XYZ file of C-alpha atoms in Angstrom:
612
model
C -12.232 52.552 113.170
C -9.047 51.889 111.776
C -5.465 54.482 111.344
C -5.068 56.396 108.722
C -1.465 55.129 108.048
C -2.517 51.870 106.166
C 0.202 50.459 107.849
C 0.264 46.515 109.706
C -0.523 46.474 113.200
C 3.057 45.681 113.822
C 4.235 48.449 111.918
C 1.969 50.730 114.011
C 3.655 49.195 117.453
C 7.255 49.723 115.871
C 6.127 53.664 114.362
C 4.205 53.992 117.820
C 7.394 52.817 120.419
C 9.984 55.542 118.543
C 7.221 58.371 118.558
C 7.840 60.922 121.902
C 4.703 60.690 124.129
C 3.482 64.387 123.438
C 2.729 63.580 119.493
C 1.662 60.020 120.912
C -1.367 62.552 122.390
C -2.085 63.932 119.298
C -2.172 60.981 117.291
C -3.377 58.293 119.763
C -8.072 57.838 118.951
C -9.810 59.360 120.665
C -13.888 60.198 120.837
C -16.359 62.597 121.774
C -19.402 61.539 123.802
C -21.869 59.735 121.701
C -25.171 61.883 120.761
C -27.923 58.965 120.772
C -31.439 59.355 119.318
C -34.578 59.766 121.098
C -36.683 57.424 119.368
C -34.064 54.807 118.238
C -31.511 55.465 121.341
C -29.315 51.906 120.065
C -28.184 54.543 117.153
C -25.430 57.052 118.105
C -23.086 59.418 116.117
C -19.986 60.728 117.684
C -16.646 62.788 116.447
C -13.164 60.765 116.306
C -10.154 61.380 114.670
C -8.911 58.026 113.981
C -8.091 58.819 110.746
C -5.612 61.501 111.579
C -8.532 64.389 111.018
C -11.729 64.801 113.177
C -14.694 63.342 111.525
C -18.374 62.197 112.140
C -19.205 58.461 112.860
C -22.355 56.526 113.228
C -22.246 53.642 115.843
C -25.298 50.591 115.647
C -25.006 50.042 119.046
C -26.954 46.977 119.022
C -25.042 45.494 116.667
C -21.609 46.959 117.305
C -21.403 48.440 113.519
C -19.229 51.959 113.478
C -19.002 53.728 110.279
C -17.406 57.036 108.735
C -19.889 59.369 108.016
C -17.845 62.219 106.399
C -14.496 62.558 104.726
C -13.251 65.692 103.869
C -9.475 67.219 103.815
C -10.359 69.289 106.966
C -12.168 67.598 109.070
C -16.039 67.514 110.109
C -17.202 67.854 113.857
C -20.943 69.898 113.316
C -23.431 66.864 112.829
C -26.859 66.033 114.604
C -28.621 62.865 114.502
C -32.452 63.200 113.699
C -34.583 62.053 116.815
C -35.837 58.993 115.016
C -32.386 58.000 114.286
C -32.895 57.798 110.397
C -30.893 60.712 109.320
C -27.672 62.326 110.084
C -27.429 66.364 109.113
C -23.831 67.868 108.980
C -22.664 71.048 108.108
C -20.426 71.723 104.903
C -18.146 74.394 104.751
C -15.286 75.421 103.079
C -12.026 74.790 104.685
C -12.662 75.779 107.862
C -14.624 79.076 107.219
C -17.585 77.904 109.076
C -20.219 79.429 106.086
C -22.141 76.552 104.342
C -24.947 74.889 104.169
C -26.486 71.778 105.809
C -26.074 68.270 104.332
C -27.839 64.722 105.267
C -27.141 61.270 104.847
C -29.175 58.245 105.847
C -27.782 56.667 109.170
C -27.058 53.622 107.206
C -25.434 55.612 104.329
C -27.492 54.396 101.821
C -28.796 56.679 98.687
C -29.801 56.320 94.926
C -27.507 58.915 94.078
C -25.040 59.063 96.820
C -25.275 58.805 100.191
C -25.215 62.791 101.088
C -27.910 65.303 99.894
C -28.482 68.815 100.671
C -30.998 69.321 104.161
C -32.393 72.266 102.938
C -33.351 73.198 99.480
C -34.198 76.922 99.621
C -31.436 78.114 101.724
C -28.824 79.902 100.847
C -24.809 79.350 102.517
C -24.959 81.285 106.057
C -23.080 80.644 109.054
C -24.830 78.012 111.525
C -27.240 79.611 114.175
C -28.787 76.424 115.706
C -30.190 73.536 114.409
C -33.446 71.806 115.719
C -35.051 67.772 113.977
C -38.728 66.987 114.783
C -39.398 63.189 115.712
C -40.663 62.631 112.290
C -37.852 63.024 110.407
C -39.053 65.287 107.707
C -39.266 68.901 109.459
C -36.387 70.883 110.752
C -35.897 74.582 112.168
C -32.753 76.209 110.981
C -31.120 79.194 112.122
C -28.956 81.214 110.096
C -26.570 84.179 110.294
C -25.041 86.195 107.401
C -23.373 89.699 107.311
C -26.327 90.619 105.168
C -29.603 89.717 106.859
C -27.879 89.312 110.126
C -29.988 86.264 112.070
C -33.132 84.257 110.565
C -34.731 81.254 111.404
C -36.589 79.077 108.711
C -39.003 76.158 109.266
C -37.351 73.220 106.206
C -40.006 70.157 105.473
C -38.959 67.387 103.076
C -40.260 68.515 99.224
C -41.496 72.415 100.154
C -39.513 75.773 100.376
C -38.284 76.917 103.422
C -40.471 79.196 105.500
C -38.749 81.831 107.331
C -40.503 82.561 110.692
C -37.812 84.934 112.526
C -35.472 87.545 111.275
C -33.317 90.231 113.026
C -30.247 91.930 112.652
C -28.517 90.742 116.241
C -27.713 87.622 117.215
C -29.934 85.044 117.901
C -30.033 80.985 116.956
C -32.579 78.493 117.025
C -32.532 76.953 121.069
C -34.528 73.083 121.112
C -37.949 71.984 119.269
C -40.738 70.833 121.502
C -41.345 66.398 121.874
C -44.204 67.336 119.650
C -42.706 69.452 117.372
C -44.837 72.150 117.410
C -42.813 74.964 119.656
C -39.805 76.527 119.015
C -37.548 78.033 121.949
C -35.252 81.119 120.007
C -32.451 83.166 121.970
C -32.219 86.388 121.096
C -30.129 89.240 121.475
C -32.730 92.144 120.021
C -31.799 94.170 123.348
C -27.884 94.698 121.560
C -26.471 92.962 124.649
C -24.776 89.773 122.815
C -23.465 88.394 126.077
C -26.758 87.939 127.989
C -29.837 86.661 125.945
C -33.561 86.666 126.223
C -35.962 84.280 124.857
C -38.864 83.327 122.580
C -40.977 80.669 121.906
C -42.975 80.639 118.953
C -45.288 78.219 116.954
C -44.122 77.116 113.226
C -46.091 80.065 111.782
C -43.786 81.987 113.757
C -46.456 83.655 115.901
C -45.395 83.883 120.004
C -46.375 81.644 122.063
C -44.212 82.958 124.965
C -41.566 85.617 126.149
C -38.737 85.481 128.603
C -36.456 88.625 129.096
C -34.148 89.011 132.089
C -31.920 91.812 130.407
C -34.863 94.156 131.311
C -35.321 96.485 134.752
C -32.565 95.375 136.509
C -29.278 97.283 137.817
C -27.692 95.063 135.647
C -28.679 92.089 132.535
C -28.733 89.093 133.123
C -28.533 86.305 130.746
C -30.765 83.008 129.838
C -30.060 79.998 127.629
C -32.054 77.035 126.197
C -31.368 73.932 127.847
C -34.157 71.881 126.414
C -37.992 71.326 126.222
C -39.225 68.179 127.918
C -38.926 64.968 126.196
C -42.236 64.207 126.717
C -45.654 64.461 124.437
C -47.687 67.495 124.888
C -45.588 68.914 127.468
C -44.663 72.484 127.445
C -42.203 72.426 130.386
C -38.838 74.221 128.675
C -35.580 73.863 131.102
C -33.357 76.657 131.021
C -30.200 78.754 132.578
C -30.877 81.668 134.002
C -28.150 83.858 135.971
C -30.627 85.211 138.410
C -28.012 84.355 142.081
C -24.752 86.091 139.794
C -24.183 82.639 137.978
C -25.743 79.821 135.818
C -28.455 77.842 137.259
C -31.610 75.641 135.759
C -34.985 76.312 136.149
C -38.001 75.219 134.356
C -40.438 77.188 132.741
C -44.065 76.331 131.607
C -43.863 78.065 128.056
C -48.094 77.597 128.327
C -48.778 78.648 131.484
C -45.819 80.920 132.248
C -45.351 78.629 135.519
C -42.004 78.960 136.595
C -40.440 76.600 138.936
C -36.999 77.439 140.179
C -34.921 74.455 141.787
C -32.448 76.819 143.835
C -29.730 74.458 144.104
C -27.010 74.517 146.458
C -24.044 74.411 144.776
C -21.372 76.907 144.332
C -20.215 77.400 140.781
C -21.944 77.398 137.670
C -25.080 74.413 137.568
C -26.128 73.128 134.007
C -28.838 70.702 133.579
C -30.737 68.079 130.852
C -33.868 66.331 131.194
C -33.729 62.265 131.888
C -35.211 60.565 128.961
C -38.546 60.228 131.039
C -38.947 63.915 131.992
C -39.031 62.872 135.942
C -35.688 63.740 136.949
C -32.778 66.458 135.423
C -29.250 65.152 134.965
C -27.248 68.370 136.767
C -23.554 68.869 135.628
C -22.136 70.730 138.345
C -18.713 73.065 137.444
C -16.902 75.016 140.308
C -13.311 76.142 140.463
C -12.206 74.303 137.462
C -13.787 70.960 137.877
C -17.176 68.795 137.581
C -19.394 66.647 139.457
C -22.677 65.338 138.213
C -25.833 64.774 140.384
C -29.144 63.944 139.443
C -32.437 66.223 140.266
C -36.124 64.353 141.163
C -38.660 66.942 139.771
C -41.036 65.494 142.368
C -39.351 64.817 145.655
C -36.746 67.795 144.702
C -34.472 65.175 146.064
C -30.654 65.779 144.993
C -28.571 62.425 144.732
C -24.487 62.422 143.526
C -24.087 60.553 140.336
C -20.281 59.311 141.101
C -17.590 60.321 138.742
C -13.617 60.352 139.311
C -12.271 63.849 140.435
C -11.480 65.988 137.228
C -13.482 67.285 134.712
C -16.677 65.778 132.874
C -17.104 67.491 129.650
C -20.234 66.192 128.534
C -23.503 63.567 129.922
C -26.419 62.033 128.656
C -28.854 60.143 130.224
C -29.597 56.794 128.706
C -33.467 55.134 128.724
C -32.574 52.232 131.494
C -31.187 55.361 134.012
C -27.807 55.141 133.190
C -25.500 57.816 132.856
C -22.723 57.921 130.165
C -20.179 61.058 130.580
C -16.876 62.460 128.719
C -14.463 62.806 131.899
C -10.884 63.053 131.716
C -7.930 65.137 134.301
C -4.990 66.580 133.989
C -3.265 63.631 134.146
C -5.600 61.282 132.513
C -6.441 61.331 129.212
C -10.268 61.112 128.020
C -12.757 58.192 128.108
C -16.591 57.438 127.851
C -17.856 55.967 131.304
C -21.231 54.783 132.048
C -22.113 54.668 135.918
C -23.077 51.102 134.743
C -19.736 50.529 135.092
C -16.886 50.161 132.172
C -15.700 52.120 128.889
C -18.745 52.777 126.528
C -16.880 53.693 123.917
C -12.690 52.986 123.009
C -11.146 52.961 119.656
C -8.896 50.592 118.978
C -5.125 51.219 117.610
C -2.642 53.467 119.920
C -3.124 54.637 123.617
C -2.333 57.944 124.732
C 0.180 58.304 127.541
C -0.522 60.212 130.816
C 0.411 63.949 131.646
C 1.310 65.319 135.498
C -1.419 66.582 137.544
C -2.627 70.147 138.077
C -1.856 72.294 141.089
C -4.208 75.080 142.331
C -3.312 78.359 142.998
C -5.075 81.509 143.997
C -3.177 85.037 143.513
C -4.877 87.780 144.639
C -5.402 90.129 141.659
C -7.153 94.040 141.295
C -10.133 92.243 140.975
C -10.509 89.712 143.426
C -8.569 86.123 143.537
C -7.290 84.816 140.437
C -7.350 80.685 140.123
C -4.534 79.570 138.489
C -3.607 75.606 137.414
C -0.366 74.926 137.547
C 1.768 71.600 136.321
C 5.795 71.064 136.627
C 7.653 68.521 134.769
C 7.872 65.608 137.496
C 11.294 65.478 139.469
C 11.437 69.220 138.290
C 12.309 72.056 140.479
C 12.332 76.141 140.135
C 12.884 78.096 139.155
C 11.469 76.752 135.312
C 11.375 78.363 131.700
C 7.557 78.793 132.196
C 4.625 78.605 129.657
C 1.796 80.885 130.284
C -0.595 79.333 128.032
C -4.000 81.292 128.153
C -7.283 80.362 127.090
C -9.565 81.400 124.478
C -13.461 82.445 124.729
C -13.109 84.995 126.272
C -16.391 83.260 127.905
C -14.603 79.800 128.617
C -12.204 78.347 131.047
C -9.162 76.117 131.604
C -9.939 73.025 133.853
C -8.157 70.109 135.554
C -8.724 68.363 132.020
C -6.849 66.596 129.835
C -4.581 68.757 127.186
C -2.359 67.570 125.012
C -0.787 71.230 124.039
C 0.600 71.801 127.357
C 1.418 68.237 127.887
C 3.928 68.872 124.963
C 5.262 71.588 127.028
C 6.118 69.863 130.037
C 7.333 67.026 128.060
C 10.093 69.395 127.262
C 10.414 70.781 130.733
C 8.757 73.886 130.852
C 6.089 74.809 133.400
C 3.120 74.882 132.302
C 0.301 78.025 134.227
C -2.715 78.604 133.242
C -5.056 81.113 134.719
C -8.863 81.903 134.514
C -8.680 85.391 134.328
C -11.510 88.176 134.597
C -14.137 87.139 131.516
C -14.024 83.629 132.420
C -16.535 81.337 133.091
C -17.313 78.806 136.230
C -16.551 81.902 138.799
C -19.704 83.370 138.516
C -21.476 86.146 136.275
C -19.621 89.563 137.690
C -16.594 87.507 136.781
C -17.325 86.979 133.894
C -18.967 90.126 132.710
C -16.151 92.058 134.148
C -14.568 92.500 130.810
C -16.781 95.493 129.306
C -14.906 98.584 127.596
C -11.495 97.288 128.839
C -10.900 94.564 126.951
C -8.065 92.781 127.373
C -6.590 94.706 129.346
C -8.348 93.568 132.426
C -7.442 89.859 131.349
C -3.272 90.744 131.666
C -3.772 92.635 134.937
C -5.252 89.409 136.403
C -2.301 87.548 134.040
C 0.389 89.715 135.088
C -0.622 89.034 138.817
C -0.153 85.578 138.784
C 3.267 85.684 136.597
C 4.333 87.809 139.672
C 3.652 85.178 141.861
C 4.943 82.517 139.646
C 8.571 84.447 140.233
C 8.134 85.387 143.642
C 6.933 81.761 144.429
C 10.897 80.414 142.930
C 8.371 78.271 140.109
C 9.104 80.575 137.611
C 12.882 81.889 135.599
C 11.905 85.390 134.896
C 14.274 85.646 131.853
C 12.602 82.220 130.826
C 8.971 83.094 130.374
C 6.552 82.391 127.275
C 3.314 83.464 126.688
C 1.145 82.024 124.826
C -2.137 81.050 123.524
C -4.986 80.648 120.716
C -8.068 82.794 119.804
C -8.639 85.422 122.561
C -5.480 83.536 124.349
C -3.645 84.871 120.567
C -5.368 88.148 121.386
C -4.107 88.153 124.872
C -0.670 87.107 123.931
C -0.028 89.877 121.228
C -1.805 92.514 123.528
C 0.447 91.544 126.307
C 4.020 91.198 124.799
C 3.242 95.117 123.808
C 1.646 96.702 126.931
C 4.078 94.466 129.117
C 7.028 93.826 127.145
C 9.462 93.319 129.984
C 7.396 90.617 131.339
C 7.637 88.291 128.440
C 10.747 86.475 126.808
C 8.582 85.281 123.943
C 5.568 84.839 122.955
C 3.356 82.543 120.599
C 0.236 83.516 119.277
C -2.432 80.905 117.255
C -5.185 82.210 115.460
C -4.925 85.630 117.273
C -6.903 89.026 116.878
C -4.109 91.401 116.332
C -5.787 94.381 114.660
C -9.254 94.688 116.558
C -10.766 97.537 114.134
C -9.639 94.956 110.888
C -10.846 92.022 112.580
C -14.201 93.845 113.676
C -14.739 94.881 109.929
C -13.664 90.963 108.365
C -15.344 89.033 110.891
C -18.522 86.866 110.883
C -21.461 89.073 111.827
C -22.001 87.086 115.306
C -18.457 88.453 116.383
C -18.997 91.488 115.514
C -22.267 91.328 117.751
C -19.743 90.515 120.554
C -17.510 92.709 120.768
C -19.848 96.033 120.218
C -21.387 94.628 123.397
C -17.838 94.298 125.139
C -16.140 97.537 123.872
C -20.047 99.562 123.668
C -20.372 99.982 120.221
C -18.265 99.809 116.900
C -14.864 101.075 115.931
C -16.558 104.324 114.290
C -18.806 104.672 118.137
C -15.937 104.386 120.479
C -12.784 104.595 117.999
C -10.669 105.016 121.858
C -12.063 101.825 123.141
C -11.005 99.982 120.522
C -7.422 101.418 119.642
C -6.471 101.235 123.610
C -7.620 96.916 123.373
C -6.202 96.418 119.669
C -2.197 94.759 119.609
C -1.905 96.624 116.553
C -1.385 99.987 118.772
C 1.364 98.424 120.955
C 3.217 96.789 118.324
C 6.375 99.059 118.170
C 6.605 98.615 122.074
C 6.959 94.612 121.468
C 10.323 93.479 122.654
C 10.147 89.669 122.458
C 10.307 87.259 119.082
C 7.125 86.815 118.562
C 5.586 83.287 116.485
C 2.259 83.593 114.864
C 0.113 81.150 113.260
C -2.986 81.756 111.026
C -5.885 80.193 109.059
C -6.442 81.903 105.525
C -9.828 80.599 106.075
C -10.376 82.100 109.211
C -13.706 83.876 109.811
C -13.093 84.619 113.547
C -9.690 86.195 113.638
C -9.423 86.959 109.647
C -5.972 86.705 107.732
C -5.704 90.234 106.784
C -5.834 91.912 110.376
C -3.212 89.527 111.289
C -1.219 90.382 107.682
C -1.228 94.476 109.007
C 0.634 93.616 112.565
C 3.009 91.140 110.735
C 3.545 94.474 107.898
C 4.287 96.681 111.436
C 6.625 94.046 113.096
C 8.804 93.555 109.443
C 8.477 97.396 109.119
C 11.356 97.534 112.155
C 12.896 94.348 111.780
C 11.453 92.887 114.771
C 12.073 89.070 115.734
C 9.187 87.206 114.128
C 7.895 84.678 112.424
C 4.346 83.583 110.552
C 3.184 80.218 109.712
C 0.053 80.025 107.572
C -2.063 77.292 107.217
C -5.037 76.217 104.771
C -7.763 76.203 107.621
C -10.055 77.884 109.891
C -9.965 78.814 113.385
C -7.811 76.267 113.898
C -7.272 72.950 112.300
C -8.682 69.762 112.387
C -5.977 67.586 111.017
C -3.577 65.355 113.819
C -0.924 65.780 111.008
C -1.313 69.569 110.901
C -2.222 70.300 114.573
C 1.371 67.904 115.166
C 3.433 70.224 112.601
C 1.733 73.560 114.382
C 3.247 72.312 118.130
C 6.429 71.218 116.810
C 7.492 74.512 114.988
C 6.008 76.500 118.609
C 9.152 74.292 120.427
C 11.298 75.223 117.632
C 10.949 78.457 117.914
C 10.612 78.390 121.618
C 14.129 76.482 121.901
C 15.972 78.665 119.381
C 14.495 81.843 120.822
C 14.564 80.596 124.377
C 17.363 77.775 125.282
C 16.769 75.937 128.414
């Protein structure tokens, strides 16, 4: 892997030494954890942006070999890597709008006629819904998702037409293929719930082979996912989440015999799980307040042994064939690498490193709902009271960790302080935490917000004329929703990719979205008109006080362009302090360059707007 500047190695040092550290971040390599494949687990394919946008690479490991895969003006991250290690699908949009179809190339990127070719003959563009290769090579489920025939699910083998086996009009994607290849594991969301869904397995025909619903005769649904189906011949064992304690856990379930064998860990926080290559033993990736261990599970003995890894946060693990573990991990202050618990780096690009960041500080705030956990980092040396960044997350189903970021890294480059909380709706704090969101939306997210800014006063951290809030996706949601229903609380705030007109947005968006939030706010504009006007920014938008700095993807099919356009229309309507950048993307971009231009106008703005 090389830089995209073309440039000598000494001109790199010499651009490198005069760069500041928080676009070093940006532009220094860096790699996700290689995906290897089951049958041929010396081939890998991983994401990297080494050539200043985020593309797909296969990696020989036996012979060292890494080469590009795709190359395309915005960036490619959606690839899998066919279980006998032959083939490499990715998915081809159109500048970031995330509907497309499937592509393949040959791992070695050879081809008569090019090295890419479509995956799937037969199907039209959709949006993704899951994608599942059988050990051969040649057969493939597909799951779909379009505004028109809302979720289906098609069996694709090499020179036929696609078969479709499943169709409905929620949400639902295709979960894991058996070893064999001759189960599929579906979730489903035919019960309208889109947060919490059940599961099918059915046989290539598409008849049922098994049913598991946990949204049903309870006080309350509860949710399962697909983790995987053993990676073993003729075994019907499928591992999967379940939310049956009030948060995620594993358990495995005999799709034959309906045999289900719960492993009732005990470990707070949320528990994920995959199988060791063998099918003996689960590799358990443990998350709880905003950080991650890893252990590993013996099906037999039930024995539970601690698979060391550095305090932070791992982000992703695989278990190799010779019992090794490799894992993403990175902290606050350390930025990301590939370890194996064989010991050493698995995988480093070459070219610039990416400086440090300050560690995180806990804090809990009590909040109307319970304690709040907020992470907190101060410029080093620095003391309060700060100009203060309240940079929120997205999801709303996600959470911020003691991770490496190099957004609010830029920040306290700058001297701001940088607070981040996991508000009501997040995840890692268990399931009434997270499904505490329904009907008020978003405005149960600033109470919890507005409770830790309090604190971040009160606590001498935080200059109360000095504050910014900010964020992207639901954090852009959160941001414009706040600076109206609290706009004394804010000085300014900064909102990427944002919803900012909830019944627009409802009515543009991809059909999975729109799924989402009829679960959250109980049905659809039209249904519960109240709901939605009392969540949307749009209503609050003459109340806004601050300058407010909004970013946008024309390509966008999360948070479309034209809801954003109609609060942009209301804030020029009165003059207010604003300004819009628009960008030829998605939800977000994949480009270093572009990503680099976004943070550096959000410190303009914030310096002209703010001072310090």
């Amino acid at each position: 892997m090389t830089e995209s500047t073309g440039s000598t190695p000494q001109e790199q040092q010499v651009r490198g030494e005069s760069m500041p550290d928080w676009e070093k971040r940006f532009r220094a390599p860096r790699v996700s954890l290689p995906d290897w494949a089951q049958d041929a687990p010396q081939r890998a394919l991983f994401v990297s942006n080494a050539t200043g946008t985020y593309e797909l690479y296969a990696w020989d490991r036996t012979t060292g070999e890494q080469r590009q895969v795709t190359d395309r003006p915005n960036g490619t991250t959606d690839g899998v890597l066919s279980p006998d290690g032959e083939w490499i699908w990715w998915f081809d949009d159109t500048d970031g709008d995330e509907f497309g179809i499937w592509r393949r190339q040959r791992f070695t990127g050879g081809g008569a006629d090019g090295p890419d070719e479509p995956a799937a003959d037969g199907l039209e563009p959709s949006y993704p819904a899951g994608l599942a290769i059988a050990r051969d090579g040649g057969t493939a489920v597909v799951g779909r998702s379009t505004d028109e025939d809302g979720s289906t699910v098609h069996v694709v083998r090499a020179g036929r037409e696609p078969v479709e086996i499943y169709r409905h009009r929620e949400s639902a994607g295709v979960g894991d293929l058996s070893h064999d290849g001759s189960l599929i594991a579906v979730e489903h969301t035919e019960h309208g719930d889109a947060m919490h869904s059940a599961l099918r397995v059915l046989r290539l025909d598409g008849s049922t082979v098994a049913e598991l619903d946990d949204t049903k005769g309870g006080s309350v649904e509860l949710g399962l996912e697909v983790l995987g189906f053993a990676p073993v011949d003729g075994d019907t064992r499928l591992l999967i989440g379940h939310q049956r304690r009030g948060r995620w856990e594993p358990m495995v379930w005999d799709v034959a015999s309906g045999e289900e064998t719960d492993l009732a860990l005990e470990l707070p926080g949320d528990v994920g799980a995959e199988w060791y290559p063998d099918g003996s033993a689960l590799l358990i990736v443990h998350s709880f307040e905003a950080r991650s261990d890893l252990f590993r599970y013996d099906l037999a003995s039930r024995g539970l042994v601690r698979v060391p890894t550095p305090a932070g946060t791992v982000s992703g693990a695989t278990a190799r064939p010779d019992g090794s573990v490799e894992y993403l991990w990175s902290s606050a202050a350390e930025p990301s690498v590939v370890r194996s618990t064989s010991g050493g780096v698995v995988l480093d690009p070459p070219g610039m490193k990416s400086p440090g960041s300050v560690p995180v500080e806990d804090v809990w705030v009590e909040g109307p709902g319970g304690p709040v956990h907020a992470l907190v980092q101060r410029p080093a040396g620095a003391s309060g009271p700060l100009p203060t960044v309240f940079d929120i997350h997205g999801g709303p189903t996600w959470h911020d960790s003691d991770s490496f970021a190099a957004g609010p890294a830029a920040w306290l480059d700058h001297g701001y302080a940088v607070v981040r909380v996991n508000y009501r709706g997040s995840t890692g704090y268990g399931r009434e935490w997270t499904d505490a969101l329904k009907h008020r939306v978003g405005l149960i997210e600033l109470e919890d917000i507005a409770a830790v800014r309090e604190w971040a006063v009160s606590s001498g951290l935080a200059d109360p004329d000095r504050l910014i809030l900010t964020g992207g996706s639901w954090g852009g949601y959160l941001t414009l929703l706040g600076l109206g229903t609290q706009p004394d609380a804010w000085t300014i705030g900064i909102a990427a990719v944002p919803v900012a007109d909830y019944v627009t947005a409802y009515h543009d968006e991809m059909e999975a979205l729109k799924a989402m939030d009829r679960t959250l706010l109980g049905g659809t504009p039209e249904e519960v008109p109240e709901r939605f006007e009392a969540s949307s920014p749009l209503t609050y938008v003459d109340a806004v006080k601050a300058p407010v700095y909004i970013s946008a993807g024309v390509n966008d099919p999360r948070c479309p362009i034209r809801q954003v356009e109609n609060y942009v229309e209301r804030l020029a309507a009165r003059d207010a302090v604003h300004e819009v950048y628009r960008y030829d993307a998605g939800h977000g971009s994949l480009v270093v360059d572009e990503r680099i231009k976004q943070v550096r106008l959000e410190l303009e703005f914030a310096e002209r707007h703010l001072g310090k």
